[in-house]
Amino acid sequence: MYVAPSILSANFGNLSSDITKVCEAGADLLHIDVMDGHFVPNLTIGPSVVKAAAKASSVPLDIHLMVKNVKFFVDLFLDIKPKFITFHIEEEKHPLRMIEYIRDHGISPGIVLNPHTPVSMLEHIIHSVDIVLLMSVNPGFGGQKFMPLVLKKISTLRDMIDKNNIKCMIEVDGGINGLNIADIEIAGADIVVAGNYIFSSNDYKTSINSLKI
Ligand code: DX5
Ligand code: ZN
């Protein structure tokens, strides 16, 4: 299991030090939650803070856009050259065009599904993306409770990917901790995002390791 700490729960007053610490503690990716106050009822960070985060990080960035105007935000982050840019299928009218646009800039594109959005929405998209991010909380805030309904979605998506021999990773985001990680792994996830669980612990290495099962 790969682990992507979400900096949403980091100490923003001391962000670069927190980032250095999670990287040294074994993070595989750094998960960056970008919120616009419209798609979700919260606002987070823009390109200048993400640039600083990229500088502090020794692992690739995983940018999760929770925004209405996807193209506008994608353009803000192209220069930073993250590993992944993922955006919500619920918001983008032309997801295949956006996926191609991100890939043309040398970045791996991915689609995000809210908890209520069915995996069947991916039927004609799955072949084009490198990653699918399944939300296991309603997006907008860290520290929420994992929604068990997503376990079935993970296994349905795992079957879809394996049966069609597609190269696409499954990432799960929201409410993940040392107690539910086994179920998430068994269902077939490849990457987990964890914010509160890692940053509220006083030993990042132990909490990250407990997710790497
Ligand atoms: C929620 C964000 C998550 C969040 C996860 O909208 O997409 O990445 O930071 O945080 P925890 O692990 O605290 O649920
Ligand atoms: Zn996220």
Short mmCIF file of C-alpha atoms and ligand atoms in Angstrom, two decimals:
data_model
loop_
_atom_site.label_atom_id
_atom_site.label_comp_id
_atom_site.label_asym_id
_atom_site.label_seq_id
_atom_site.Cartn_x
_atom_site.Cartn_y
_atom_site.Cartn_z
CA MET A 1 0.00 0.00 0.00
CA TYR A 2 1.28 3.44 -0.90
CA VAL A 3 0.60 6.24 1.56
CA ALA A 4 -0.12 9.87 0.62
CA PRO A 5 -0.31 12.16 3.67
CA SER A 6 -2.78 15.03 3.12
CA ILE A 7 -1.24 18.34 4.17
CA LEU A 8 -4.73 19.66 4.96
CA SER A 9 -4.13 18.49 8.54
CA ALA A 10 -0.52 19.74 8.70
CA ASN A 11 0.49 22.81 10.69
CA PHE A 12 0.25 25.60 8.08
CA GLY A 13 2.31 27.84 10.33
CA ASN A 14 5.16 25.41 9.97
CA LEU A 15 4.30 23.72 6.71
CA SER A 16 7.74 23.03 5.25
CA SER A 17 8.94 21.41 8.46
CA ASP A 18 5.83 19.16 8.60
CA ILE A 19 6.36 18.20 4.95
CA THR A 20 10.03 17.35 5.52
CA LYS A 21 9.01 15.22 8.50
CA VAL A 22 6.35 13.16 6.66
CA CYS A 23 8.69 12.64 3.72
CA GLU A 24 11.40 11.36 6.05
CA ALA A 25 8.79 9.21 7.83
CA GLY A 26 8.07 7.26 4.61
CA ALA A 27 5.39 9.12 2.63
CA ASP A 28 5.19 7.89 -0.97
CA LEU A 29 3.33 10.92 -2.32
CA LEU A 30 2.26 14.26 -0.86
CA HIS A 31 -1.50 14.82 -1.19
CA ILE A 32 -2.52 18.46 -1.78
CA ASP A 33 -6.18 19.39 -1.38
CA VAL A 34 -7.15 22.43 -3.45
CA MET A 35 -10.63 23.78 -2.63
CA ASP A 36 -12.34 26.78 -4.19
CA GLY A 37 -15.20 27.60 -1.78
CA HIS A 38 -17.73 26.73 -4.53
CA PHE A 39 -17.46 23.03 -5.32
CA VAL A 40 -16.92 22.45 -1.59
CA PRO A 41 -17.74 24.75 1.35
CA ASN A 42 -14.09 25.38 2.20
CA LEU A 43 -11.07 27.22 0.81
CA THR A 44 -7.51 25.99 1.05
CA ILE A 45 -4.41 26.88 -0.90
CA GLY A 46 -3.32 28.20 -4.27
CA PRO A 47 -0.22 27.91 -6.44
CA SER A 48 2.20 29.94 -4.30
CA VAL A 49 1.75 27.72 -1.25
CA VAL A 50 1.76 24.59 -3.43
CA LYS A 51 5.05 25.79 -4.98
CA ALA A 52 6.53 26.12 -1.49
CA ALA A 53 5.20 22.66 -0.59
CA ALA A 54 6.79 21.20 -3.73
CA LYS A 55 10.12 22.73 -2.73
CA ALA A 56 9.95 21.20 0.73
CA SER A 57 8.86 17.77 -0.52
CA SER A 58 11.21 14.98 -1.52
CA VAL A 59 8.31 12.90 -2.87
CA PRO A 60 6.02 13.58 -5.87
CA LEU A 61 2.89 15.72 -5.46
CA ASP A 62 -0.65 14.40 -5.83
CA ILE A 63 -2.94 17.39 -6.44
CA HIS A 64 -6.64 16.81 -5.69
CA LEU A 65 -8.79 19.56 -7.18
CA MET A 66 -12.14 20.13 -5.46
CA VAL A 67 -13.14 23.02 -7.69
CA LYS A 68 -15.79 24.18 -10.13
CA ASN A 69 -13.68 25.65 -12.90
CA VAL A 70 -11.35 22.70 -13.46
CA LYS A 71 -9.38 24.10 -16.43
CA PHE A 72 -8.58 27.35 -14.58
CA PHE A 73 -7.12 25.43 -11.64
CA VAL A 74 -5.30 22.85 -13.76
CA ASP A 75 -3.52 25.73 -15.52
CA LEU A 76 -2.39 27.15 -12.17
CA PHE A 77 -0.54 23.95 -11.27
CA LEU A 78 0.98 22.79 -14.58
CA ASP A 79 4.33 24.52 -13.95
CA ILE A 80 4.76 22.78 -10.61
CA LYS A 81 4.87 19.42 -12.46
CA PRO A 82 3.05 17.25 -9.91
CA LYS A 83 2.94 13.50 -10.46
CA PHE A 84 -0.89 13.48 -10.49
CA ILE A 85 -3.65 16.02 -11.01
CA THR A 86 -7.09 14.61 -10.19
CA PHE A 87 -10.43 16.36 -10.66
CA HIS A 88 -14.05 15.50 -9.84
CA ILE A 89 -16.22 13.88 -12.48
CA GLU A 90 -19.27 15.60 -10.93
CA GLU A 91 -18.02 18.99 -12.11
CA GLU A 92 -16.39 18.57 -15.52
CA LYS A 93 -18.62 18.36 -18.61
CA HIS A 94 -15.80 17.11 -20.87
CA PRO A 95 -13.66 14.86 -18.69
CA LEU A 96 -11.94 13.09 -21.60
CA ARG A 97 -10.77 16.41 -23.02
CA MET A 98 -9.45 17.51 -19.60
CA ILE A 99 -7.67 14.17 -19.10
CA GLU A 100 -5.93 14.55 -22.46
CA TYR A 101 -5.01 18.16 -21.65
CA ILE A 102 -3.35 17.15 -18.36
CA ARG A 103 -1.52 14.25 -20.02
CA ASP A 104 -0.28 16.49 -22.86
CA HIS A 105 1.51 18.50 -20.16
CA GLY A 106 3.41 15.44 -18.94
CA ILE A 107 1.27 14.93 -15.80
CA SER A 108 -0.66 11.75 -14.94
CA PRO A 109 -4.39 12.51 -15.02
CA GLY A 110 -6.96 11.10 -12.63
CA ILE A 111 -10.68 11.23 -11.89
CA VAL A 112 -12.29 11.63 -8.47
CA LEU A 113 -15.68 10.23 -7.48
CA ASN A 114 -17.69 11.57 -4.56
CA PRO A 115 -19.08 8.94 -2.17
CA HIS A 116 -22.50 8.91 -3.89
CA THR A 117 -21.20 8.76 -7.48
CA PRO A 118 -21.33 5.22 -8.92
CA VAL A 119 -18.25 3.48 -10.32
CA SER A 120 -20.27 2.78 -13.51
CA MET A 121 -19.70 6.45 -14.44
CA LEU A 122 -16.13 5.39 -15.27
CA GLU A 123 -17.03 2.87 -17.99
CA HIS A 124 -15.81 5.07 -20.85
CA ILE A 125 -13.15 6.93 -18.88
CA ILE A 126 -11.19 4.25 -17.04
CA HIS A 127 -9.01 3.42 -20.07
CA SER A 128 -7.77 7.01 -20.25
CA VAL A 129 -6.72 7.73 -16.66
CA ASP A 130 -3.72 6.65 -14.58
CA ILE A 131 -5.54 6.89 -11.27
CA VAL A 132 -9.07 6.93 -9.84
CA LEU A 133 -9.58 8.59 -6.48
CA LEU A 134 -12.59 7.31 -4.54
CA MET A 135 -13.76 9.70 -1.83
CA SER A 136 -14.65 7.96 1.41
CA VAL A 137 -15.98 11.18 3.01
CA ASN A 138 -17.91 14.10 1.56
CA PRO A 139 -15.11 16.35 0.28
CA GLY A 140 -14.29 19.63 1.99
CA PHE A 141 -12.77 18.86 5.36
CA GLY A 142 -10.21 16.67 7.07
CA GLY A 143 -10.96 14.61 10.15
CA GLN A 144 -14.31 13.15 9.04
CA LYS A 145 -15.54 9.59 9.49
CA PHE A 146 -14.80 6.93 6.84
CA MET A 147 -17.94 5.88 4.92
CA PRO A 148 -18.00 2.06 4.70
CA LEU A 149 -20.14 2.18 1.52
CA VAL A 150 -16.95 2.95 -0.40
CA LEU A 151 -15.55 -0.56 0.29
CA LYS A 152 -17.95 -2.07 -2.25
CA LYS A 153 -17.01 0.64 -4.74
CA ILE A 154 -13.31 -0.17 -4.32
CA SER A 155 -13.88 -3.86 -5.08
CA THR A 156 -16.17 -3.10 -8.05
CA LEU A 157 -13.50 -0.80 -9.46
CA ARG A 158 -10.76 -3.39 -8.76
CA ASP A 159 -12.77 -5.96 -10.81
CA MET A 160 -13.31 -3.47 -13.63
CA ILE A 161 -9.58 -2.73 -13.80
CA ASP A 162 -8.42 -6.34 -13.51
CA LYS A 163 -10.99 -7.83 -15.93
CA ASN A 164 -10.08 -5.30 -18.61
CA ASN A 165 -6.36 -5.49 -17.92
CA ILE A 166 -6.13 -1.73 -17.44
CA LYS A 167 -3.16 0.06 -15.88
CA CYS A 168 -4.87 2.36 -13.41
CA MET A 169 -4.32 2.83 -9.70
CA ILE A 170 -7.06 3.06 -7.07
CA GLU A 171 -6.63 5.75 -4.42
CA VAL A 172 -8.98 6.19 -1.46
CA ASP A 173 -9.33 9.45 0.47
CA GLY A 174 -11.02 10.36 3.75
CA GLY A 175 -11.27 9.04 7.29
CA ILE A 176 -8.55 6.42 6.86
CA ASN A 177 -6.76 5.12 9.95
CA GLY A 178 -5.08 2.06 11.45
CA LEU A 179 -8.44 0.43 12.16
CA ASN A 180 -10.04 0.52 8.70
CA ILE A 181 -6.90 0.11 6.56
CA ALA A 182 -7.19 -3.71 6.44
CA ASP A 183 -10.69 -3.56 4.90
CA ILE A 184 -9.51 -0.98 2.38
CA GLU A 185 -6.54 -3.13 1.41
CA ILE A 186 -8.66 -6.28 1.06
CA ALA A 187 -11.15 -4.38 -1.15
CA GLY A 188 -8.26 -3.63 -3.54
CA ALA A 189 -6.91 -0.09 -3.05
CA ASP A 190 -3.34 0.80 -4.14
CA ILE A 191 -2.90 4.20 -2.44
CA VAL A 192 -4.47 5.68 0.68
CA VAL A 193 -4.63 9.35 1.61
CA ALA A 194 -4.56 10.15 5.31
CA GLY A 195 -4.52 13.58 6.93
CA ASN A 196 -5.79 13.66 10.47
CA TYR A 197 -4.56 10.15 11.34
CA ILE A 198 -0.96 10.99 10.43
CA PHE A 199 -0.65 14.65 11.44
CA SER A 200 -2.44 14.27 14.78
CA SER A 201 -0.10 11.46 15.80
CA ASN A 202 3.13 12.32 17.57
CA ASP A 203 5.06 9.73 15.56
CA TYR A 204 4.55 10.11 11.79
CA LYS A 205 6.71 7.08 11.00
CA THR A 206 4.62 4.70 13.12
CA SER A 207 1.31 5.99 11.76
CA ILE A 208 2.51 5.84 8.13
CA ASN A 209 3.90 2.33 8.65
CA SER A 210 0.63 1.15 10.14
CA LEU A 211 -1.05 2.00 6.80
CA LYS A 212 1.55 0.21 4.68
CA ILE A 213 0.02 -3.23 4.85
C1 DX5 B 1 -11.18 15.89 2.12
C2 DX5 B 1 -9.81 15.78 1.51
C3 DX5 B 1 -8.93 14.77 2.14
C4 DX5 B 1 -8.67 15.00 3.59
C5 DX5 B 1 -8.36 13.69 4.22
O1 DX5 B 1 -11.97 16.69 1.33
O2 DX5 B 1 -9.89 15.45 0.14
O3 DX5 B 1 -7.72 14.60 1.42
O4 DX5 B 1 -7.62 15.89 3.85
O5 DX5 B 1 -8.17 13.92 5.56
P1 DX5 B 1 -8.56 12.86 6.68
O6 DX5 B 1 -7.61 11.69 6.50
O7 DX5 B 1 -8.36 13.60 7.90
O8 DX5 B 1 -9.99 12.42 6.44
ZN ZN B 2 -8.01 14.85 -0.93
#
